[in-house]
XYZ file of C-alpha atoms in Angstrom:
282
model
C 23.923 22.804 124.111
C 26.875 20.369 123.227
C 25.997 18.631 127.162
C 22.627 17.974 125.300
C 23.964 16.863 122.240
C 26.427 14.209 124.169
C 23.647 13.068 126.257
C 21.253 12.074 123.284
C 23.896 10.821 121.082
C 22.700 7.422 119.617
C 25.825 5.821 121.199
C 25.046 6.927 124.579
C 21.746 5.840 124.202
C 22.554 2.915 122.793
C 24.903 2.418 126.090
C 22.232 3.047 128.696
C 20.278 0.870 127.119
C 22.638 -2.185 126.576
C 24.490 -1.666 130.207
C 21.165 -0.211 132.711
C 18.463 -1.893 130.853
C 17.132 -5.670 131.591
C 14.377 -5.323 129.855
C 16.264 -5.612 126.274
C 18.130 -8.804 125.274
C 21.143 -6.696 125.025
C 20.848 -5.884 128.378
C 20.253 -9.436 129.652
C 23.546 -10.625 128.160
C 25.203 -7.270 129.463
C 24.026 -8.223 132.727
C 24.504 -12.232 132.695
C 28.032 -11.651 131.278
C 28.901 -9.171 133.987
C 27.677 -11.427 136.674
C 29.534 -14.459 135.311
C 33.100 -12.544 135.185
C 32.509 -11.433 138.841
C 31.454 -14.491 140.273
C 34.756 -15.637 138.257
C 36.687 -12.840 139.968
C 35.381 -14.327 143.117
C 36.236 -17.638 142.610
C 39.795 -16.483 141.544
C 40.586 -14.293 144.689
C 39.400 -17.468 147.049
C 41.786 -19.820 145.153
C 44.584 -17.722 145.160
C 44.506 -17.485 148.708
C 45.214 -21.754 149.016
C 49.269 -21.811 149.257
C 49.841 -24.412 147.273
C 48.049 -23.355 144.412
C 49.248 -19.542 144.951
C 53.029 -21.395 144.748
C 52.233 -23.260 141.360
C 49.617 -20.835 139.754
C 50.709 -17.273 141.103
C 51.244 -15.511 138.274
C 48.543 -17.075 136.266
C 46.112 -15.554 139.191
C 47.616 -12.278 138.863
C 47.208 -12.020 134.971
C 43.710 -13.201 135.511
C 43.356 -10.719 138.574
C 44.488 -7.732 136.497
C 42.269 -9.110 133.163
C 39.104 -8.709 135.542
C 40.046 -5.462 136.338
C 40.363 -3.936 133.419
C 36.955 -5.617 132.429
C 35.616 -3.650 135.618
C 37.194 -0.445 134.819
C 36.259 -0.317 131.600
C 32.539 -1.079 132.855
C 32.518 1.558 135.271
C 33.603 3.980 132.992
C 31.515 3.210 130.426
C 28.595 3.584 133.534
C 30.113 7.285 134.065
C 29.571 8.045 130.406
C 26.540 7.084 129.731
C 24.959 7.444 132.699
C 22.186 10.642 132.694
C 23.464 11.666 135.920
C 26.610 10.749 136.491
C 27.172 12.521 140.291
C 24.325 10.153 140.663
C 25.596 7.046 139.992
C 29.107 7.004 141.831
C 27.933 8.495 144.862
C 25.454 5.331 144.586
C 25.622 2.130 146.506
C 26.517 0.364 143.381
C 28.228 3.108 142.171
C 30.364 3.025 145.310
C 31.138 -0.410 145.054
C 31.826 -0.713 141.446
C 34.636 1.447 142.230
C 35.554 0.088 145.277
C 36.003 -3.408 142.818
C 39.013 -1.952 140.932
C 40.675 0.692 142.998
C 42.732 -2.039 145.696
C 44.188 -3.402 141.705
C 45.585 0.083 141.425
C 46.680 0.612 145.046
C 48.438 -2.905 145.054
C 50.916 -1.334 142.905
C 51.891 1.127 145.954
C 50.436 -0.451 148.805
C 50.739 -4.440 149.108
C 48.020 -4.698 151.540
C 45.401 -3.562 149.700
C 45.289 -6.291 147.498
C 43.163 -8.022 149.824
C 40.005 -5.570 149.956
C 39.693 -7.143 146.404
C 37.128 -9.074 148.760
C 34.948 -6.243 148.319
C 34.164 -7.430 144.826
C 31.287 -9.880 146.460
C 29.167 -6.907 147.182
C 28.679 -6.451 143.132
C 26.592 -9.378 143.363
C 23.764 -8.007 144.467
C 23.582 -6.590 140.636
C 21.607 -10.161 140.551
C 18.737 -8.366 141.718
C 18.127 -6.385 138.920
C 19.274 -9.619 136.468
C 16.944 -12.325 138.155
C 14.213 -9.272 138.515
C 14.099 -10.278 142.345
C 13.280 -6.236 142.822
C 9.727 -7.517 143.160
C 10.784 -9.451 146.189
C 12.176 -6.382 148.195
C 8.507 -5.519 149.530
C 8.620 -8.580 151.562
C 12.323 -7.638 152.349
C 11.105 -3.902 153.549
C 8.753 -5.615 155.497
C 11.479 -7.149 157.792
C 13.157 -4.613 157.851
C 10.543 -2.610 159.529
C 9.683 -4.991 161.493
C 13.335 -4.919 162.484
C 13.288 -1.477 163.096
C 9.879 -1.461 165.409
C 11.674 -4.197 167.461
C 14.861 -2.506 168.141
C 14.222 -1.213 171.423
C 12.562 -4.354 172.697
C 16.105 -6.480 171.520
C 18.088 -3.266 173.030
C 16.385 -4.156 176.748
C 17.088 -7.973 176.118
C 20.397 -7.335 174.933
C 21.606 -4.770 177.692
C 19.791 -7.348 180.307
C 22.007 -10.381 178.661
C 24.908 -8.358 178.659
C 24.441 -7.587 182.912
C 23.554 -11.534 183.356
C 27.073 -12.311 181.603
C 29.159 -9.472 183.506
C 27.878 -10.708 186.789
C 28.659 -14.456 186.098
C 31.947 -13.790 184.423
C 32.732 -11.877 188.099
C 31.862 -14.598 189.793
C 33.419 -17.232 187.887
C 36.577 -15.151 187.685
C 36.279 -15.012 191.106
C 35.443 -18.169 192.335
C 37.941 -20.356 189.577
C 40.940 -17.846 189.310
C 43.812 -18.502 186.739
C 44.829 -21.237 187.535
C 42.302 -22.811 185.821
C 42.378 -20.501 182.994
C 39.916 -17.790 184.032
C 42.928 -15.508 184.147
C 41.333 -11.951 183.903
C 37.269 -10.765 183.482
C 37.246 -10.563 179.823
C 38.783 -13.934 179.274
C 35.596 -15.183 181.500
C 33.408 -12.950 179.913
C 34.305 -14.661 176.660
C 33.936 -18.174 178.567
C 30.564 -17.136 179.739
C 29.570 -16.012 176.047
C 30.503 -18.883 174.680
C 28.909 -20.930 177.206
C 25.442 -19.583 177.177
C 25.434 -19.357 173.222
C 25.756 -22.895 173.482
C 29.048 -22.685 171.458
C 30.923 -24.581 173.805
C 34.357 -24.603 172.779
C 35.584 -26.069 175.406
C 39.184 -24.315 175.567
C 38.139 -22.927 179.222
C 36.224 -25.559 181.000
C 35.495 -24.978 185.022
C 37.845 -27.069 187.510
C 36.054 -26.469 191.350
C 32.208 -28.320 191.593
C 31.118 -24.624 192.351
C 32.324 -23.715 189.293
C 30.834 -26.302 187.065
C 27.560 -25.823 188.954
C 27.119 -21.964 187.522
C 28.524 -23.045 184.343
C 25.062 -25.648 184.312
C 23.122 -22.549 185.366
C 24.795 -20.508 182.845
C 23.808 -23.249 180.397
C 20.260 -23.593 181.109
C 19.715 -19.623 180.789
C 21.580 -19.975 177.216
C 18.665 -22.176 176.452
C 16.383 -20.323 178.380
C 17.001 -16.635 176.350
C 17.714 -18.068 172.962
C 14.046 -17.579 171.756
C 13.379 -14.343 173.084
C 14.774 -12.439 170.373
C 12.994 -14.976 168.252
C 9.707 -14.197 169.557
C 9.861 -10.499 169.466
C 10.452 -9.923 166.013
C 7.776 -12.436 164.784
C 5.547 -10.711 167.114
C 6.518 -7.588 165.017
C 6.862 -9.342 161.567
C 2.927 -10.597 161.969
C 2.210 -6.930 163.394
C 3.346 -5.406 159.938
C 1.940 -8.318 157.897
C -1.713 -7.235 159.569
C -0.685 -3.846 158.566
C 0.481 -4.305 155.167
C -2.534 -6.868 154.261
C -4.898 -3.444 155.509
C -3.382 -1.269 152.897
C -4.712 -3.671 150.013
C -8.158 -2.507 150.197
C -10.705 -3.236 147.444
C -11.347 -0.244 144.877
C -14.634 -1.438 144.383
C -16.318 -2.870 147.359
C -13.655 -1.321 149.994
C -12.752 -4.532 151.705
C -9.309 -4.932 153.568
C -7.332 -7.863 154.561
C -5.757 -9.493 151.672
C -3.339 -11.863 151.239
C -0.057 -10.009 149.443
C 0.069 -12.322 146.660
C -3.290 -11.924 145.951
C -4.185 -10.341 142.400
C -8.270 -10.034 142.983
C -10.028 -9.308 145.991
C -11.722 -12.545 147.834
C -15.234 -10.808 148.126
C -16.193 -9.489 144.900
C -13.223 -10.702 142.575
C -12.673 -6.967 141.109
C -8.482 -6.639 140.439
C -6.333 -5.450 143.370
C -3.815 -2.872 143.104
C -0.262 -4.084 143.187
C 1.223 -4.694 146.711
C 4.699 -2.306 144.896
C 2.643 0.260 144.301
C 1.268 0.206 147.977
C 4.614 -0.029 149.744
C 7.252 1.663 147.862
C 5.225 5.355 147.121
């Protein structure tokens, strides 16, 4: 009975509202305010890592450092309290990460090192989502991502089949230029021969012998050769789920498939569509 009473107390109603709602201006500023001080948080971390200005503003980082994290510890408790499930929300992604953003503050103090996963903070800005109400876009982002999925054997084969083509040329080209001209073990020629049909081309191992620069030409011209297969497959399978997707918007009234996903009324008889959210996230 008093758990009930704490949940629907007016302040931790008022809370939820204020710190998970976007829908309130409240929550808009909530939101917009959080996202400023992390981006902020961001921008501090990358400066401080620049030696000169870590030498003349250094402790003016870490006040600002340790400011930030009490603004982020304060937020993420305020998350546990008002939160109607609060197991819920820090096993979460951004319940996760929220803590992740202020525990390497606290394990500075003992451990040095762990100042730097303070990096970690960039994840939180995918709370700009929920603040720019780009959840609407995530269909189309599910829809890549399946089409990801459906194509992952397909890359698998082209990737285990690159992966042979480079361990036979970095043989031979171990073999055939030797360490004298830098090709001193396999791996340092498998990391020529990756960087050579890439099309990186650093250019910190370059073949000496004519044999040598020949395959490194061959190696070339497959780099340019392979680069679009992985291109190809998954717009094969991005168009194959479009087809599929455009199928499930089918016409309440006269039953006809095949619309476009931005489309709001049906192209035949101009009755409303269902939304495409509704369709693809059940």
């Amino acid at each position: 009975m008093n758990e009930k009473n704490i949940v629907d107390s007016p302040l931790k109603q008022r809370l939820r509202t204020i710190i998970f709602g976007t829908d309130t201006p409240e929550g808009k500023a909530f939101d917009i305010a959080l996202l400023a001080s992390i981006v902020a948080s961001i921008v501090l971390i990358c400066l401080d890592t620049i030696d000169s200005l870590h030498s003349a503003y250094g402790e003016l980082f870490l006040i600002g450092e340790w400011m930030f994290t009490v603004i982020f510890t304060i937020e993420y408790l305020l998350r546990l309290y008002c939160s109607q499930n609060r197991f819920h929300y820090a096993r979460s992604f951004f319940g996760i990460v929220d803590l992740l953003s202020i525990l390497p503050s606290y394990l500075a103090l003992i451990f040095p090192a762990a100042n730097f996963a303070l990096a970690i903070r960039v994840l939180r800005l995918f709370r700009v989502f929920r603040v720019l109400k780009l959840l609407r876009f995530l269909a189309d982002g599910n829809l890549l991502l399946k089409a990801m999925l459906q194509s992952s054997r397909k890359v698998f084969v082209f990737f285990f089949s690159v992966s042979l083509i480079i361990l036979v040329l970095s043989v031979v080209m171990y073999v055939i230029e030797g360490p004298n001209n830098g090709f001193s073990s396999i791996p340092k020629s498998m990391y020529w021969t990756i960087v050579t049909i890439t099309t990186v081309g650093y250019g910190d191992i370059t073949p000496q012998t004519p044999l040598g620069q020949a395959i490194a030409a061959l190696t070339m011209l497959i780099g340019y050769s392979i680069i679009a297969i992985p291109t190809g497959i998954l717009t094969a399978e991005i168009s194959h789920e479009m087809v599929k997707v455009r199928d499930l918007r089918k016409c309440s009234n006269c039953g006809k498939k095949g619309h476009d996903n931005d489309a709001q009324f049906c192209n035949h008889c101009g009755s409303e569509l269902e939304p495409l959210e509704s369709l693809t996230n059940p």
